[in-house]
Structure formats: structure tokens, C-alpha cells
Amino acid sequence: MLGYVELMNQCMDRAMQNGDPSDEIMIFLSEIGEELRAARAFRENSGYYISDMAAFKETDPMLYEVFSRQELRSLVLCPFYFETDLVGFVGVDEPKDMSLALPVMQIASSHMSGLLQRSFYVEKGASADSVTNLCSVTAFRHHVAYELAEIKANPGLKLDLVHFDISNFKFFNKEHGLKAGDELLKRLAQVISQEVGSPWLVRSVADHFYALIPDSKVDQAIRNVHDAIIGDEAFGASIRAGIYPLSASDQQVSFAMDRARIAANNAVGNYRNYYCRYEEKMEADLTLANYLLSHIDEAVAKGWMTSAAAFRL
């Protein structure tokens, strides 16, 4: 058993030397599978410990049928966690020594939790935000993509992508200095994190934050964030927010993030009207405004409109 504990550590070290968190997990699993002489090593969203597949037939006939088609006779799966949430199982099938496979996979599941956390917070060299210590933008985008897949599989799941920013943040930096601005960003990250209650919060750039919030809780969460920030005498700042409800029709995470930000930009940004939900009309209005701005010189040159200089009394 001590030999296998050492094996786990060696596999973990070799996996992390690869440098790509997405690949580290599969490297780790393949090495475990080889050492246990298993037919396959894998991770799943649910799992079992089955030493005799034939005896399992009456317990779960449907799953037995699935496994039988794969010609499996034995299986070991152990859960692994992110924070305090059960997020999956790591397992092997057809291990040569079932008595060792279970404790080894229990150790492996602990290592898997560490690799999983690394893959969420460090993706292809993108580190967590140095100011707020929140997860990387890449990790956040990957998780939103995962949630979109979940929504497609379960249309009843209602989840909102929310954009937060600080009203007149550039003015705040100018008045109080960049150090005070960073402290305000940290405070806002702390408040949003407390309200969201999950690690899925990110600062994309400057004072722009994104969070995933259940639709049933989103309005109250935004109000609580606003009240906490505006009531903090150390800063005297206010926030605005935009809500974009994720749907099964969403194809790209970047579009969803853009729409949450468009909604925030349509919030008036005062003490009463500081957040709103995305509407398709907002994007249409923005497209029209951008078109007009980019073609105004052409319109004047071709006589489609007259410049203000022509209207003199």
C-alpha cells in the first residue's frame, strides 16, 4: 500500500510537469490505469464499486445492460470534490487486484481534486487575477460553456450571467489613486463572492466583473451587492449591473458576456436604477448607434445629412 501511495505522488508530479492543466488529469489517469493494470481509467459524473458485474444485474438492470455491452466484469469509482461540492468520480475498470484498487482510487480521488482545482484556476498559463485573486477569465469561460451544456440538457435550469462594474471608476482612481482603486476592486470582489456563494466570479478587465447567479436569486443578490458597496464609507462608490439569462440557444460564451455588459450599460447607474435585464432591442440599438457613428462622415460628404456648421443664423 505504501508503494501505491508513493506511486500516486509520482503520477501527480509527472502530470503537473506537463504544464497544461487540461492534459494533466488525463496523464494522471492513464498512469494510474497502467500501474493497476486496468482495462481503462476514467472520470465520470456518477459511479459505483462493482466487484462482480453479474451479481449487479438485479440491483440495476439498466446500468448492467450498459456495462455488459462494454464487456465489463468489475469497476471501481471514487468521488472527488471541488470546494465542498461533489463534482465527479475517478475510476478504473477491470483492475487486476480489486483489494488494492479501492484504496488506491480513494487516494487518487484526493489528487484529482487538486488537479481539478488547478485546471479551473490556471488554464494554459493564465493565472488567477492578481488584484482580486479570483479565477482566470479562461477558467470562467470554460465553466460558463459547461453550464450552457447543462442548460441544453435540462431546459428547466435557470441561470443568469451578470455583469457588474463600478460607476465612474476612472474618476474614483483619479480622485483617490490607483492603490485605493485596487482596494475598491478587492472589496467588490469580496461582496459579490459572498452573495454568489460559489467560485464562479471573475474580473475580466479594469472594474468589469462577471458572475453566474441562479435566476431566482439574482435580483436580491444584486441589491445586496449594491447596498453593501454604497454603504461602505471607506469608498463611497456605487455599482451597476446587467443580467443576461443563459439559454439553450446560446452558442458562444463571449456573446453571452457581451450581452450582460450591454444590459449593464443600459442601467441608468443612479441610486434607484442601477441594474436591468438584457433585451434584444438593446443590442439592435447599439448596432444602429455604432453604424451611425462609423458612417457619419460619409453621410455628410454625400449630402445625406448636413453638418451642424451649416445651421447658422
mmCIF file of C-alpha atoms in Angstrom:
data_model
loop_
_atom_site.group_PDB
_atom_site.id
_atom_site.type_symbol
_atom_site.label_atom_id
_atom_site.label_comp_id
_atom_site.label_asym_id
_atom_site.label_seq_id
_atom_site.Cartn_x
_atom_site.Cartn_y
_atom_site.Cartn_z
ATOM 1 C CA MET A 1 0.000 0.000 0.000
ATOM 2 C CA LEU A 2 2.862 2.357 0.810
ATOM 3 C CA GLY A 3 4.224 1.637 -2.624
ATOM 4 C CA TYR A 4 0.971 2.783 -4.176
ATOM 5 C CA VAL A 5 0.942 5.954 -2.079
ATOM 6 C CA GLU A 6 4.373 6.746 -3.498
ATOM 7 C CA LEU A 7 3.027 5.905 -6.948
ATOM 8 C CA MET A 8 0.211 8.443 -6.541
ATOM 9 C CA ASN A 9 2.700 11.185 -5.723
ATOM 10 C CA GLN A 10 4.924 10.282 -8.653
ATOM 11 C CA CYS A 11 1.976 10.267 -11.067
ATOM 12 C CA MET A 12 0.858 13.634 -9.691
ATOM 13 C CA ASP A 13 4.355 15.110 -10.131
ATOM 14 C CA ARG A 14 4.679 13.850 -13.711
ATOM 15 C CA ALA A 15 1.213 15.117 -14.599
ATOM 16 C CA MET A 16 1.936 18.623 -13.284
ATOM 17 C CA GLN A 17 5.234 18.786 -15.161
ATOM 18 C CA ASN A 18 3.237 18.716 -18.385
ATOM 19 C CA GLY A 19 2.142 22.321 -17.802
ATOM 20 C CA ASP A 20 -1.292 22.025 -19.394
ATOM 21 C CA PRO A 21 -3.996 21.561 -16.726
ATOM 22 C CA SER A 22 -6.428 20.045 -19.225
ATOM 23 C CA ASP A 23 -3.936 17.331 -20.112
ATOM 24 C CA GLU A 24 -2.659 16.801 -16.566
ATOM 25 C CA ILE A 25 -5.828 14.997 -15.489
ATOM 26 C CA MET A 26 -5.695 12.541 -18.387
ATOM 27 C CA ILE A 27 -1.953 11.932 -17.886
ATOM 28 C CA PHE A 28 -2.606 11.189 -14.230
ATOM 29 C CA LEU A 29 -5.461 8.805 -15.040
ATOM 30 C CA SER A 30 -3.535 6.948 -17.734
ATOM 31 C CA GLU A 31 -0.599 6.364 -15.404
ATOM 32 C CA ILE A 32 -2.891 5.089 -12.632
ATOM 33 C CA GLY A 33 -4.599 2.745 -15.080
ATOM 34 C CA GLU A 34 -1.289 1.352 -16.283
ATOM 35 C CA GLU A 35 0.000 0.756 -12.758
ATOM 36 C CA LEU A 36 -3.201 -1.023 -11.701
ATOM 37 C CA ARG A 37 -3.184 -2.977 -14.961
ATOM 38 C CA ALA A 38 -6.763 -1.849 -15.505
ATOM 39 C CA ALA A 39 -8.633 -2.067 -18.783
ATOM 40 C CA ARG A 40 -9.430 1.639 -18.560
ATOM 41 C CA ALA A 41 -9.074 4.642 -16.251
ATOM 42 C CA PHE A 42 -11.630 7.437 -16.468
ATOM 43 C CA ARG A 43 -13.679 10.094 -14.673
ATOM 44 C CA GLU A 44 -17.462 10.268 -14.674
ATOM 45 C CA ASN A 45 -20.327 12.232 -13.113
ATOM 46 C CA SER A 46 -21.667 9.261 -11.174
ATOM 47 C CA GLY A 47 -20.252 5.928 -10.151
ATOM 48 C CA TYR A 48 -20.203 2.531 -8.485
ATOM 49 C CA TYR A 49 -17.902 -0.005 -6.875
ATOM 50 C CA ILE A 50 -18.687 -3.310 -8.573
ATOM 51 C CA SER A 51 -16.539 -6.380 -7.985
ATOM 52 C CA ASP A 52 -18.870 -8.809 -9.770
ATOM 53 C CA MET A 53 -20.845 -7.358 -12.671
ATOM 54 C CA ALA A 54 -23.016 -10.478 -12.995
ATOM 55 C CA ALA A 55 -24.190 -10.131 -9.374
ATOM 56 C CA PHE A 56 -25.075 -6.466 -10.098
ATOM 57 C CA LYS A 57 -27.672 -7.456 -12.695
ATOM 58 C CA GLU A 58 -30.641 -7.461 -10.317
ATOM 59 C CA THR A 59 -29.576 -4.287 -8.491
ATOM 60 C CA ASP A 60 -29.645 -2.052 -11.567
ATOM 61 C CA PRO A 61 -30.683 -3.926 -14.739
ATOM 62 C CA MET A 62 -30.470 -0.843 -16.969
ATOM 63 C CA LEU A 63 -26.927 0.066 -15.947
ATOM 64 C CA TYR A 64 -25.956 -3.627 -16.042
ATOM 65 C CA GLU A 65 -27.066 -3.692 -19.671
ATOM 66 C CA VAL A 66 -24.885 -0.684 -20.467
ATOM 67 C CA PHE A 67 -21.830 -2.179 -18.784
ATOM 68 C CA SER A 68 -22.451 -5.601 -20.275
ATOM 69 C CA ARG A 69 -22.230 -4.185 -23.782
ATOM 70 C CA GLN A 70 -18.746 -2.999 -22.827
ATOM 71 C CA GLU A 71 -17.918 -6.487 -21.535
ATOM 72 C CA LEU A 72 -17.028 -5.144 -18.061
ATOM 73 C CA ARG A 73 -16.774 -7.552 -15.160
ATOM 74 C CA SER A 74 -15.590 -5.205 -12.380
ATOM 75 C CA LEU A 75 -15.483 -1.470 -11.735
ATOM 76 C CA VAL A 76 -14.219 0.948 -9.048
ATOM 77 C CA LEU A 77 -15.273 4.609 -8.862
ATOM 78 C CA CYS A 78 -14.446 7.076 -6.063
ATOM 79 C CA PRO A 79 -15.838 10.621 -5.689
ATOM 80 C CA PHE A 80 -13.775 13.780 -5.910
ATOM 81 C CA TYR A 81 -14.755 17.287 -4.811
ATOM 82 C CA PHE A 82 -14.264 20.905 -5.761
ATOM 83 C CA GLU A 83 -14.522 23.149 -2.714
ATOM 84 C CA THR A 84 -17.268 21.221 -0.861
ATOM 85 C CA ASP A 85 -19.240 20.129 -3.921
ATOM 86 C CA LEU A 86 -19.222 16.609 -5.344
ATOM 87 C CA VAL A 87 -18.273 17.118 -8.988
ATOM 88 C CA GLY A 88 -17.449 13.657 -10.268
ATOM 89 C CA PHE A 89 -15.843 10.263 -9.821
ATOM 90 C CA VAL A 90 -12.462 8.894 -10.824
ATOM 91 C CA GLY A 91 -12.350 5.198 -11.626
ATOM 92 C CA VAL A 92 -10.836 2.126 -13.241
ATOM 93 C CA ASP A 93 -12.463 -0.942 -14.703
ATOM 94 C CA GLU A 94 -11.107 -4.464 -14.772
ATOM 95 C CA PRO A 95 -8.271 -3.847 -12.254
ATOM 96 C CA LYS A 96 -6.152 -6.945 -11.674
ATOM 97 C CA ASP A 97 -6.211 -6.535 -7.883
ATOM 98 C CA MET A 98 -9.584 -5.344 -6.545
ATOM 99 C CA SER A 99 -8.337 -5.332 -2.939
ATOM 100 C CA LEU A 100 -5.804 -2.627 -3.813
ATOM 101 C CA ALA A 101 -7.901 -0.804 -6.398
ATOM 102 C CA LEU A 102 -10.373 0.706 -3.919
ATOM 103 C CA PRO A 103 -7.858 2.343 -1.507
ATOM 104 C CA VAL A 104 -5.693 3.424 -4.431
ATOM 105 C CA MET A 105 -8.654 5.111 -6.129
ATOM 106 C CA GLN A 106 -9.582 6.794 -2.849
ATOM 107 C CA ILE A 107 -6.121 8.349 -2.790
ATOM 108 C CA ALA A 108 -6.377 9.137 -6.498
ATOM 109 C CA SER A 109 -9.681 10.972 -5.943
ATOM 110 C CA SER A 110 -7.947 13.285 -3.468
ATOM 111 C CA HIS A 111 -5.225 14.026 -6.006
ATOM 112 C CA MET A 112 -7.903 14.524 -8.653
ATOM 113 C CA SER A 113 -9.476 17.272 -6.557
ATOM 114 C CA GLY A 114 -6.152 19.106 -6.565
ATOM 115 C CA LEU A 115 -5.707 18.728 -10.310
ATOM 116 C CA LEU A 116 -9.279 19.820 -10.912
ATOM 117 C CA GLN A 117 -8.830 22.968 -8.861
ATOM 118 C CA ARG A 118 -5.611 23.690 -10.741
ATOM 119 C CA SER A 119 -7.363 23.239 -14.081
ATOM 120 C CA PHE A 120 -10.140 25.637 -13.035
ATOM 121 C CA TYR A 121 -7.881 28.393 -11.759
ATOM 122 C CA VAL A 122 -4.862 28.008 -14.063
ATOM 123 C CA GLU A 123 -5.511 27.276 -17.724
ATOM 124 C CA LYS A 124 -2.705 27.318 -20.303
ATOM 125 C CA GLY A 125 -0.609 29.740 -18.232
ATOM 126 C CA ALA A 126 -3.490 32.119 -17.449
ATOM 127 C CA SER A 127 -3.214 32.745 -13.712
ATOM 128 C CA ALA A 128 -5.847 33.967 -11.305
ATOM 129 C CA ASP A 129 -6.423 37.712 -11.126
ATOM 130 C CA SER A 130 -3.507 39.255 -9.215
ATOM 131 C CA VAL A 131 -5.616 42.064 -7.711
ATOM 132 C CA THR A 132 -8.710 40.189 -6.527
ATOM 133 C CA ASN A 133 -7.323 36.608 -6.548
ATOM 134 C CA LEU A 134 -10.405 35.464 -8.451
ATOM 135 C CA CYS A 135 -10.251 32.701 -11.074
ATOM 136 C CA SER A 136 -8.849 33.311 -14.545
ATOM 137 C CA VAL A 137 -11.057 34.505 -17.398
ATOM 138 C CA THR A 138 -10.261 31.298 -19.301
ATOM 139 C CA ALA A 139 -11.424 29.122 -16.411
ATOM 140 C CA PHE A 140 -14.600 31.196 -16.055
ATOM 141 C CA ARG A 141 -15.392 30.931 -19.772
ATOM 142 C CA HIS A 142 -14.919 27.170 -19.650
ATOM 143 C CA HIS A 143 -17.322 26.895 -16.747
ATOM 144 C CA VAL A 144 -19.961 29.042 -18.489
ATOM 145 C CA ALA A 145 -19.644 26.725 -21.504
ATOM 146 C CA TYR A 146 -20.189 23.772 -19.168
ATOM 147 C CA GLU A 147 -23.304 25.419 -17.715
ATOM 148 C CA LEU A 148 -24.656 26.095 -21.211
ATOM 149 C CA ALA A 149 -24.342 22.380 -21.953
ATOM 150 C CA GLU A 150 -26.196 21.645 -18.708
ATOM 151 C CA ILE A 151 -28.990 24.053 -19.680
ATOM 152 C CA LYS A 152 -29.367 22.351 -23.067
ATOM 153 C CA ALA A 153 -29.717 19.007 -21.287
ATOM 154 C CA ASN A 154 -32.041 20.464 -18.636
ATOM 155 C CA PRO A 155 -34.144 23.362 -20.025
ATOM 156 C CA GLY A 156 -35.662 23.932 -16.582
ATOM 157 C CA LEU A 157 -32.311 25.169 -15.269
ATOM 158 C CA LYS A 158 -32.474 28.967 -14.967
ATOM 159 C CA LEU A 159 -29.081 30.626 -14.641
ATOM 160 C CA ASP A 160 -28.066 34.239 -15.251
ATOM 161 C CA LEU A 161 -24.764 35.706 -16.330
ATOM 162 C CA VAL A 162 -24.404 39.026 -14.504
ATOM 163 C CA HIS A 163 -22.026 41.872 -15.316
ATOM 164 C CA PHE A 164 -21.012 44.254 -12.526
ATOM 165 C CA ASP A 165 -18.993 47.425 -12.759
ATOM 166 C CA ILE A 166 -18.292 50.467 -10.604
ATOM 167 C CA SER A 167 -19.955 53.732 -11.557
ATOM 168 C CA ASN A 168 -17.352 56.367 -12.542
ATOM 169 C CA PHE A 169 -14.441 54.091 -11.645
ATOM 170 C CA LYS A 170 -11.964 56.163 -13.684
ATOM 171 C CA PHE A 171 -12.969 59.252 -11.707
ATOM 172 C CA PHE A 172 -12.535 57.296 -8.450
ATOM 173 C CA ASN A 173 -8.997 56.317 -9.469
ATOM 174 C CA LYS A 174 -8.200 59.895 -10.406
ATOM 175 C CA GLU A 175 -9.515 61.269 -7.108
ATOM 176 C CA HIS A 176 -8.199 58.605 -4.725
ATOM 177 C CA GLY A 177 -5.311 56.962 -6.553
ATOM 178 C CA LEU A 178 -4.737 53.542 -8.089
ATOM 179 C CA LYS A 179 -3.998 51.866 -4.739
ATOM 180 C CA ALA A 180 -7.395 52.899 -3.401
ATOM 181 C CA GLY A 181 -8.922 51.731 -6.696
ATOM 182 C CA ASP A 182 -7.406 48.279 -6.209
ATOM 183 C CA GLU A 183 -8.778 48.164 -2.665
ATOM 184 C CA LEU A 184 -12.234 49.000 -4.011
ATOM 185 C CA LEU A 185 -11.930 46.191 -6.581
ATOM 186 C CA LYS A 186 -10.974 43.754 -3.808
ATOM 187 C CA ARG A 187 -13.932 44.902 -1.721
ATOM 188 C CA LEU A 188 -16.361 44.482 -4.618
ATOM 189 C CA ALA A 189 -14.960 41.006 -5.371
ATOM 190 C CA GLN A 190 -15.421 40.061 -1.718
ATOM 191 C CA VAL A 191 -19.023 41.303 -1.593
ATOM 192 C CA ILE A 192 -20.063 39.644 -4.869
ATOM 193 C CA SER A 193 -18.394 36.392 -3.827
ATOM 194 C CA GLN A 194 -20.313 36.383 -0.544
ATOM 195 C CA GLU A 195 -23.598 36.912 -2.353
ATOM 196 C CA VAL A 196 -22.944 34.442 -5.172
ATOM 197 C CA GLY A 197 -21.662 31.744 -2.824
ATOM 198 C CA SER A 198 -19.559 29.981 -5.481
ATOM 199 C CA PRO A 199 -16.073 30.354 -7.022
ATOM 200 C CA TRP A 200 -17.536 31.324 -10.392
ATOM 201 C CA LEU A 201 -16.811 35.031 -10.310
ATOM 202 C CA VAL A 202 -14.219 36.746 -12.496
ATOM 203 C CA ARG A 203 -12.779 40.199 -13.141
ATOM 204 C CA SER A 204 -12.260 40.402 -16.889
ATOM 205 C CA VAL A 205 -10.566 43.820 -17.057
ATOM 206 C CA ALA A 206 -10.489 47.071 -15.059
ATOM 207 C CA ASP A 207 -13.674 47.169 -12.933
ATOM 208 C CA HIS A 208 -15.670 44.690 -15.026
ATOM 209 C CA PHE A 209 -16.819 41.592 -13.132
ATOM 210 C CA TYR A 210 -18.929 38.636 -14.266
ATOM 211 C CA ALA A 211 -20.771 36.149 -12.063
ATOM 212 C CA LEU A 212 -23.114 33.196 -12.521
ATOM 213 C CA ILE A 213 -26.210 33.505 -10.321
ATOM 214 C CA PRO A 214 -29.415 31.400 -10.202
ATOM 215 C CA ASP A 215 -32.252 33.410 -11.731
ATOM 216 C CA SER A 216 -34.387 33.037 -8.600
ATOM 217 C CA LYS A 217 -31.702 34.794 -6.537
ATOM 218 C CA VAL A 218 -30.288 37.310 -8.982
ATOM 219 C CA ASP A 219 -32.351 40.415 -8.147
ATOM 220 C CA GLN A 220 -31.803 40.169 -4.402
ATOM 221 C CA ALA A 221 -28.109 39.363 -4.872
ATOM 222 C CA ILE A 222 -27.558 42.498 -6.977
ATOM 223 C CA ARG A 223 -29.449 44.641 -4.468
ATOM 224 C CA ASN A 224 -27.339 43.260 -1.639
ATOM 225 C CA VAL A 225 -24.100 43.943 -3.522
ATOM 226 C CA HIS A 226 -25.216 47.490 -4.319
ATOM 227 C CA ASP A 227 -26.275 48.226 -0.739
ATOM 228 C CA ALA A 228 -23.028 46.844 0.694
ATOM 229 C CA ILE A 229 -20.809 48.896 -1.635
ATOM 230 C CA ILE A 230 -22.753 52.125 -1.435
ATOM 231 C CA GLY A 231 -22.991 51.788 2.347
ATOM 232 C CA ASP A 232 -19.229 51.276 2.760
ATOM 233 C CA GLU A 233 -17.993 54.652 3.994
ATOM 234 C CA ALA A 234 -14.410 53.757 3.151
ATOM 235 C CA PHE A 235 -15.174 54.081 -0.563
ATOM 236 C CA GLY A 236 -18.478 55.866 -1.153
ATOM 237 C CA ALA A 237 -18.902 54.126 -4.507
ATOM 238 C CA SER A 238 -21.883 52.629 -6.316
ATOM 239 C CA ILE A 239 -22.286 49.830 -8.830
ATOM 240 C CA ARG A 240 -24.413 48.997 -11.820
ATOM 241 C CA ALA A 241 -25.237 45.565 -13.175
ATOM 242 C CA GLY A 242 -26.641 43.835 -16.228
ATOM 243 C CA ILE A 243 -28.418 40.473 -16.294
ATOM 244 C CA TYR A 244 -28.311 38.077 -19.240
ATOM 245 C CA PRO A 245 -30.372 34.873 -18.800
ATOM 246 C CA LEU A 246 -28.455 31.952 -20.310
ATOM 247 C CA SER A 247 -30.443 29.786 -22.709
ATOM 248 C CA ALA A 248 -30.071 26.580 -24.698
ATOM 249 C CA SER A 249 -29.786 28.663 -27.888
ATOM 250 C CA ASP A 250 -26.577 30.400 -26.760
ATOM 251 C CA GLN A 251 -23.666 29.222 -28.874
ATOM 252 C CA GLN A 252 -20.730 31.328 -27.673
ATOM 253 C CA VAL A 253 -19.753 32.401 -24.176
ATOM 254 C CA SER A 254 -18.308 35.681 -25.470
ATOM 255 C CA PHE A 255 -21.707 36.705 -26.875
ATOM 256 C CA ALA A 256 -23.384 35.982 -23.536
ATOM 257 C CA MET A 257 -20.794 38.093 -21.719
ATOM 258 C CA ASP A 258 -21.226 40.914 -24.233
ATOM 259 C CA ARG A 259 -24.979 40.912 -23.688
ATOM 260 C CA ALA A 260 -24.647 41.050 -19.910
ATOM 261 C CA ARG A 261 -22.382 44.064 -20.337
ATOM 262 C CA ILE A 262 -24.775 45.712 -22.806
ATOM 263 C CA ALA A 263 -27.534 45.356 -20.206
ATOM 264 C CA ALA A 264 -25.319 46.984 -17.561
ATOM 265 C CA ASN A 265 -24.585 49.867 -19.923
ATOM 266 C CA ASN A 266 -28.328 50.423 -20.248
ATOM 267 C CA ALA A 267 -28.729 50.759 -16.486
ATOM 268 C CA VAL A 268 -29.034 54.420 -15.550
ATOM 269 C CA GLY A 269 -26.445 53.995 -12.819
ATOM 270 C CA ASN A 270 -28.058 56.027 -10.053
ATOM 271 C CA TYR A 271 -29.282 55.046 -6.605
ATOM 272 C CA ARG A 272 -32.581 53.630 -7.867
ATOM 273 C CA ASN A 273 -31.984 52.317 -11.368
ATOM 274 C CA TYR A 274 -28.655 50.560 -11.161
ATOM 275 C CA TYR A 275 -29.398 47.256 -12.929
ATOM 276 C CA CYS A 276 -31.539 45.834 -15.706
ATOM 277 C CA ARG A 277 -32.129 42.695 -17.736
ATOM 278 C CA TYR A 278 -30.948 42.231 -21.287
ATOM 279 C CA GLU A 279 -33.449 42.800 -24.092
ATOM 280 C CA GLU A 280 -32.824 42.168 -27.785
ATOM 281 C CA LYS A 281 -33.699 45.798 -28.508
ATOM 282 C CA MET A 282 -30.591 46.892 -26.573
ATOM 283 C CA GLU A 283 -28.275 45.106 -28.985
ATOM 284 C CA ALA A 284 -30.187 46.396 -32.005
ATOM 285 C CA ASP A 285 -29.945 49.974 -30.697
ATOM 286 C CA LEU A 286 -26.210 49.577 -30.067
ATOM 287 C CA THR A 287 -25.650 48.197 -33.575
ATOM 288 C CA LEU A 288 -27.545 51.147 -35.065
ATOM 289 C CA ALA A 289 -25.637 53.675 -32.955
ATOM 290 C CA ASN A 290 -22.279 52.179 -33.965
ATOM 291 C CA TYR A 291 -23.322 52.194 -37.618
ATOM 292 C CA LEU A 292 -24.323 55.862 -37.468
ATOM 293 C CA LEU A 293 -21.078 56.867 -35.757
ATOM 294 C CA SER A 294 -18.930 54.978 -38.251
ATOM 295 C CA HIS A 295 -20.770 56.388 -41.298
ATOM 296 C CA ILE A 296 -21.450 59.973 -40.237
ATOM 297 C CA ASP A 297 -18.553 61.460 -42.270
ATOM 298 C CA GLU A 298 -19.701 59.563 -45.364
ATOM 299 C CA ALA A 299 -23.269 60.783 -44.869
ATOM 300 C CA VAL A 300 -22.149 64.434 -44.672
ATOM 301 C CA ALA A 301 -19.824 64.073 -47.684
ATOM 302 C CA LYS A 302 -22.584 62.595 -49.846
ATOM 303 C CA GLY A 303 -25.180 65.130 -48.733
ATOM 304 C CA TRP A 304 -27.345 62.585 -46.900
ATOM 305 C CA MET A 305 -27.206 64.892 -43.894
ATOM 306 C CA THR A 306 -25.951 68.413 -43.194
ATOM 307 C CA SER A 307 -23.261 69.152 -40.644
ATOM 308 C CA ALA A 308 -24.091 71.359 -37.669
ATOM 309 C CA ALA A 309 -21.806 74.063 -39.037
ATOM 310 C CA ALA A 310 -24.337 74.719 -41.818
ATOM 311 C CA PHE A 311 -27.068 75.692 -39.380
ATOM 312 C CA ARG A 312 -26.025 79.265 -38.571
ATOM 313 C CA LEU A 313 -28.435 82.129 -38.033
#
